[in-house]
PDB file of C-alpha atoms in Angstrom:
ATOM      1  CA  UNK A  16     -48.365  11.483  22.209  1.00  0.00           C
ATOM      2  CA  UNK A  17     -50.383  10.168  24.741  1.00  0.00           C
ATOM      3  CA  UNK A  18     -50.857  14.257  26.044  1.00  0.00           C
ATOM      4  CA  UNK A  19     -52.345  14.840  22.732  1.00  0.00           C
ATOM      5  CA  UNK A  20     -54.934  12.232  23.183  1.00  0.00           C
ATOM      6  CA  UNK A  21     -55.830  13.419  27.008  1.00  0.00           C
ATOM      7  CA  UNK A  22     -56.129  17.000  25.644  1.00  0.00           C
ATOM      8  CA  UNK A  23     -58.670  15.758  22.652  1.00  0.00           C
ATOM      9  CA  UNK A  24     -60.660  13.729  25.225  1.00  0.00           C
ATOM     10  CA  UNK A  25     -60.495  16.152  28.108  1.00  0.00           C
ATOM     11  CA  UNK A  26     -60.386  19.379  26.152  1.00  0.00           C
ATOM     12  CA  UNK A  27     -58.081  21.132  28.018  1.00  0.00           C
ATOM     13  CA  UNK A  28     -60.472  23.840  28.906  1.00  0.00           C
ATOM     14  CA  UNK A  29     -62.314  24.025  25.182  1.00  0.00           C
ATOM     15  CA  UNK A  30     -65.760  22.756  24.220  1.00  0.00           C
ATOM     16  CA  UNK A  31     -64.318  19.284  23.821  1.00  0.00           C
ATOM     17  CA  UNK A  32     -64.680  18.359  27.433  1.00  0.00           C
ATOM     18  CA  UNK A  33     -68.502  19.032  27.097  1.00  0.00           C
ATOM     19  CA  UNK A  34     -68.698  15.204  26.107  1.00  0.00           C
ATOM     20  CA  UNK A  35     -68.797  15.743  22.301  1.00  0.00           C
ATOM     21  CA  UNK A  36     -66.157  12.895  21.590  1.00  0.00           C
ATOM     22  CA  UNK A  37     -68.411   9.722  21.124  1.00  0.00           C
ATOM     23  CA  UNK A  38     -67.208   6.609  19.411  1.00  0.00           C
ATOM     24  CA  UNK A  39     -70.320   5.579  17.795  1.00  0.00           C
ATOM     25  CA  UNK A  40     -73.538   7.487  16.782  1.00  0.00           C
ATOM     26  CA  UNK A  41     -76.037   6.154  14.945  1.00  0.00           C
ATOM     27  CA  UNK A  42     -79.504   7.746  13.716  1.00  0.00           C
ATOM     28  CA  UNK A  43     -82.921   6.301  12.255  1.00  0.00           C
ATOM     29  CA  UNK A  44     -85.142   8.439  10.848  1.00  0.00           C
ATOM     30  CA  UNK A  45     -88.708   7.475   9.473  1.00  0.00           C
ATOM     31  CA  UNK A  46     -91.348   9.277   7.993  1.00  0.00           C
ATOM     32  CA  UNK A  47     -95.015   8.003   6.935  1.00  0.00           C
ATOM     33  CA  UNK A  48     -97.480   9.616   5.005  1.00  0.00           C
ATOM     34  CA  UNK A  49    -101.166   8.415   5.245  1.00  0.00           C
ATOM     35  CA  UNK A  50    -104.354   9.562   3.406  1.00  0.00           C
ATOM     36  CA  UNK A  51    -106.011  12.665   4.519  1.00  0.00           C
ATOM     37  CA  UNK A  52    -102.375  14.481   4.868  1.00  0.00           C
ATOM     38  CA  UNK A  53    -101.522  12.891   7.709  1.00  0.00           C
ATOM     39  CA  UNK A  54     -98.006  12.386   8.422  1.00  0.00           C
ATOM     40  CA  UNK A  55     -95.974  10.547  11.160  1.00  0.00           C
ATOM     41  CA  UNK A  56     -92.440  10.913  11.557  1.00  0.00           C
ATOM     42  CA  UNK A  57     -89.665  10.057  13.990  1.00  0.00           C
ATOM     43  CA  UNK A  58     -85.900  10.514  14.765  1.00  0.00           C
ATOM     44  CA  UNK A  59     -84.185   8.162  16.972  1.00  0.00           C
ATOM     45  CA  UNK A  60     -80.336   8.658  18.068  1.00  0.00           C
ATOM     46  CA  UNK A  61     -78.171   6.660  20.152  1.00  0.00           C
ATOM     47  CA  UNK A  62     -74.517   7.376  20.989  1.00  0.00           C
ATOM     48  CA  UNK A  63     -71.805   5.506  22.955  1.00  0.00           C
ATOM     49  CA  UNK A  64     -70.576   7.262  25.947  1.00  0.00           C
ATOM     50  CA  UNK A  65     -67.724   9.771  25.780  1.00  0.00           C
ATOM     51  CA  UNK A  66     -64.434   9.063  27.142  1.00  0.00           C
ATOM     52  CA  UNK A  67     -62.813  10.386  30.118  1.00  0.00           C
ATOM     53  CA  UNK A  68     -59.450   9.992  31.697  1.00  0.00           C
ATOM     54  CA  UNK A  69     -59.761   8.067  35.172  1.00  0.00           C
ATOM     55  CA  UNK A  70     -57.535   9.978  37.635  1.00  0.00           C
ATOM     56  CA  UNK A  71     -58.666   8.440  40.932  1.00  0.00           C
ATOM     57  CA  UNK A  72     -59.422   4.684  40.688  1.00  0.00           C
ATOM     58  CA  UNK A  73     -56.218   3.840  38.771  1.00  0.00           C
ATOM     59  CA  UNK A  74     -53.619   6.150  39.428  1.00  0.00           C
ATOM     60  CA  UNK A  75     -50.745   4.040  38.139  1.00  0.00           C
ATOM     61  CA  UNK A  76     -51.783   3.776  34.591  1.00  0.00           C
ATOM     62  CA  UNK A  77     -53.299   5.959  31.959  1.00  0.00           C
ATOM     63  CA  UNK A  78     -56.854   4.453  31.525  1.00  0.00           C
ATOM     64  CA  UNK A  79     -60.176   5.910  30.302  1.00  0.00           C
ATOM     65  CA  UNK A  80     -63.587   5.277  31.653  1.00  0.00           C
ATOM     66  CA  UNK A  81     -66.794   5.547  29.490  1.00  0.00           C
ATOM     67  CA  UNK A  82     -70.119   7.379  30.174  1.00  0.00           C
ATOM     68  CA  UNK A  83     -73.605   5.964  29.953  1.00  0.00           C
ATOM     69  CA  UNK A  84     -74.703   5.751  26.360  1.00  0.00           C
ATOM     70  CA  UNK A  85     -77.313   8.001  25.357  1.00  0.00           C
ATOM     71  CA  UNK A  86     -80.745   7.085  23.745  1.00  0.00           C
ATOM     72  CA  UNK A  87     -83.347   9.823  22.565  1.00  0.00           C
ATOM     73  CA  UNK A  88     -86.418   9.312  20.307  1.00  0.00           C
ATOM     74  CA  UNK A  89     -88.494  12.255  19.012  1.00  0.00           C
ATOM     75  CA  UNK A  90     -91.904  12.031  17.197  1.00  0.00           C
ATOM     76  CA  UNK A  91     -93.953  14.417  15.321  1.00  0.00           C
ATOM     77  CA  UNK A  92     -97.534  13.871  14.066  1.00  0.00           C
ATOM     78  CA  UNK A  93     -98.639  16.499  11.413  1.00  0.00           C
ATOM     79  CA  UNK A  94    -102.211  16.885   9.967  1.00  0.00           C
ATOM     80  CA  UNK A  95    -102.162  19.158   6.679  1.00  0.00           C
ATOM     81  CA  UNK A  96    -105.395  21.405   5.632  1.00  0.00           C
ATOM     82  CA  UNK A  97    -106.065  23.767   3.020  1.00  0.00           C
ATOM     83  CA  UNK A  98    -106.200  27.492   3.983  1.00  0.00           C
ATOM     84  CA  UNK A  99    -107.512  29.512   1.039  1.00  0.00           C
ATOM     85  CA  UNK A 100    -106.690  29.329  -2.505  1.00  0.00           C
ATOM     86  CA  UNK A 101    -102.783  28.699  -2.159  1.00  0.00           C
ATOM     87  CA  UNK A 102    -102.200  28.633   1.545  1.00  0.00           C
ATOM     88  CA  UNK A 103    -101.898  25.375   3.718  1.00  0.00           C
ATOM     89  CA  UNK A 104    -101.900  24.817   7.600  1.00  0.00           C
ATOM     90  CA  UNK A 105    -100.299  21.818   9.337  1.00  0.00           C
ATOM     91  CA  UNK A 106    -101.321  21.164  12.729  1.00  0.00           C
ATOM     92  CA  UNK A 107     -98.670  19.298  14.610  1.00  0.00           C
ATOM     93  CA  UNK A 108     -97.918  17.434  17.903  1.00  0.00           C
ATOM     94  CA  UNK A 109     -94.314  16.878  18.760  1.00  0.00           C
ATOM     95  CA  UNK A 110     -92.781  14.964  21.710  1.00  0.00           C
ATOM     96  CA  UNK A 111     -88.960  15.148  22.098  1.00  0.00           C
ATOM     97  CA  UNK A 112     -87.088  12.448  24.376  1.00  0.00           C
ATOM     98  CA  UNK A 113     -90.103   9.987  24.199  1.00  0.00           C
ATOM     99  CA  UNK A 114     -89.227   7.866  26.742  1.00  0.00           C
ATOM    100  CA  UNK A 115     -87.663  10.444  29.244  1.00  0.00           C
ATOM    101  CA  UNK A 116     -84.472   9.333  29.487  1.00  0.00           C
ATOM    102  CA  UNK A 117     -81.677  10.941  31.470  1.00  0.00           C
ATOM    103  CA  UNK A 118     -78.973  11.265  29.125  1.00  0.00           C
ATOM    104  CA  UNK A 119     -75.487  12.633  30.458  1.00  0.00           C
ATOM    105  CA  UNK A 120     -73.738  15.085  28.113  1.00  0.00           C
ATOM    106  CA  UNK A 121     -70.735  15.849  30.342  1.00  0.00           C
ATOM    107  CA  UNK A 122     -70.016  15.752  34.281  1.00  0.00           C
ATOM    108  CA  UNK A 123     -69.211  18.799  36.543  1.00  0.00           C
ATOM    109  CA  UNK A 124     -65.292  18.741  36.990  1.00  0.00           C
ATOM    110  CA  UNK A 125     -65.467  22.125  39.136  1.00  0.00           C
ATOM    111  CA  UNK A 126     -63.073  20.613  41.525  1.00  0.00           C
ATOM    112  CA  UNK A 127     -61.206  17.100  42.340  1.00  0.00           C
ATOM    113  CA  UNK A 128     -63.967  16.029  44.497  1.00  0.00           C
ATOM    114  CA  UNK A 129     -66.852  16.489  41.911  1.00  0.00           C
ATOM    115  CA  UNK A 130     -64.553  14.547  39.407  1.00  0.00           C
ATOM    116  CA  UNK A 131     -64.108  11.688  41.840  1.00  0.00           C
ATOM    117  CA  UNK A 132     -68.100  11.655  42.483  1.00  0.00           C
ATOM    118  CA  UNK A 133     -68.433  11.214  38.637  1.00  0.00           C
ATOM    119  CA  UNK A 134     -65.508   8.569  38.506  1.00  0.00           C
ATOM    120  CA  UNK A 135     -66.504   6.517  41.454  1.00  0.00           C
ATOM    121  CA  UNK A 136     -70.140   6.782  41.752  1.00  0.00           C
ATOM    122  CA  UNK A 137     -71.206   7.683  37.950  1.00  0.00           C
ATOM    123  CA  UNK A 138     -72.907  10.971  39.510  1.00  0.00           C
ATOM    124  CA  UNK A 139     -72.352  13.766  36.890  1.00  0.00           C
ATOM    125  CA  UNK A 140     -73.493  16.548  39.164  1.00  0.00           C
ATOM    126  CA  UNK A 141     -70.429  16.609  41.353  1.00  0.00           C
ATOM    127  CA  UNK A 142     -70.085  17.912  45.034  1.00  0.00           C
ATOM    128  CA  UNK A 143     -72.513  20.792  44.425  1.00  0.00           C
ATOM    129  CA  UNK A 144     -75.513  18.629  42.788  1.00  0.00           C
ATOM    130  CA  UNK A 145     -76.038  21.054  40.153  1.00  0.00           C
ATOM    131  CA  UNK A 146     -77.531  20.791  36.631  1.00  0.00           C
ATOM    132  CA  UNK A 147     -75.037  22.912  34.989  1.00  0.00           C
ATOM    133  CA  UNK A 148     -71.424  23.044  34.487  1.00  0.00           C
ATOM    134  CA  UNK A 149     -69.695  26.589  35.852  1.00  0.00           C
ATOM    135  CA  UNK A 150     -69.685  27.860  32.244  1.00  0.00           C
ATOM    136  CA  UNK A 151     -73.570  26.904  31.799  1.00  0.00           C
ATOM    137  CA  UNK A 152     -73.186  23.696  29.857  1.00  0.00           C
ATOM    138  CA  UNK A 153     -76.102  21.548  30.723  1.00  0.00           C
ATOM    139  CA  UNK A 154     -74.737  18.113  32.446  1.00  0.00           C
ATOM    140  CA  UNK A 155     -78.275  16.383  31.094  1.00  0.00           C
ATOM    141  CA  UNK A 156     -79.873  16.498  27.865  1.00  0.00           C
ATOM    142  CA  UNK A 157     -83.445  17.819  27.787  1.00  0.00           C
ATOM    143  CA  UNK A 158     -86.107  16.037  29.631  1.00  0.00           C
ATOM    144  CA  UNK A 159     -89.391  15.051  27.895  1.00  0.00           C
ATOM    145  CA  UNK A 160     -90.613  18.249  25.897  1.00  0.00           C
ATOM    146  CA  UNK A 161     -94.234  18.446  24.152  1.00  0.00           C
ATOM    147  CA  UNK A 162     -95.177  20.737  21.693  1.00  0.00           C
ATOM    148  CA  UNK A 163     -98.562  21.445  20.347  1.00  0.00           C
ATOM    149  CA  UNK A 164     -98.632  24.313  17.267  1.00  0.00           C
ATOM    150  CA  UNK A 165     -99.752  25.423  13.719  1.00  0.00           C
ATOM    151  CA  UNK A 166     -97.821  26.216  10.895  1.00  0.00           C
ATOM    152  CA  UNK A 167     -98.774  28.209   7.658  1.00  0.00           C
ATOM    153  CA  UNK A 168     -97.424  27.995   4.317  1.00  0.00           C
ATOM    154  CA  UNK A 169     -98.591  30.397   1.791  1.00  0.00           C
TER     155      UNK A 169
END
């Protein structure tokens, strides 16, 4: 029975070892509409850390560790204006990961030494100190990103 849990948590080489197995995930979405076609929206997502099988700090028992929780807030301001008889243009400013948190998505399990670094020091980049796993999966979620643009509806 334990081996099935272990494969579910560790993934057995599938996408599940990318830290998608989270016990809790909460999302708060807000939308405020102001006069003069001004909108403000935000999405905040918090998730508990993913579980991983401890292999080095406790070799006698089957114990799971947990990664740090993740928290991300995205904001968007939009100003709408009329464009022609039926058209509409929206000018927007969007900021993703507003607080620039370093959210851990997975760890580099390239070799046992990398897994040991993750388990003992909570450094997900492993012995090679890289931002992605061998398969290209990012170890950290996005850093703060800012977008400015115009969308047209007609």
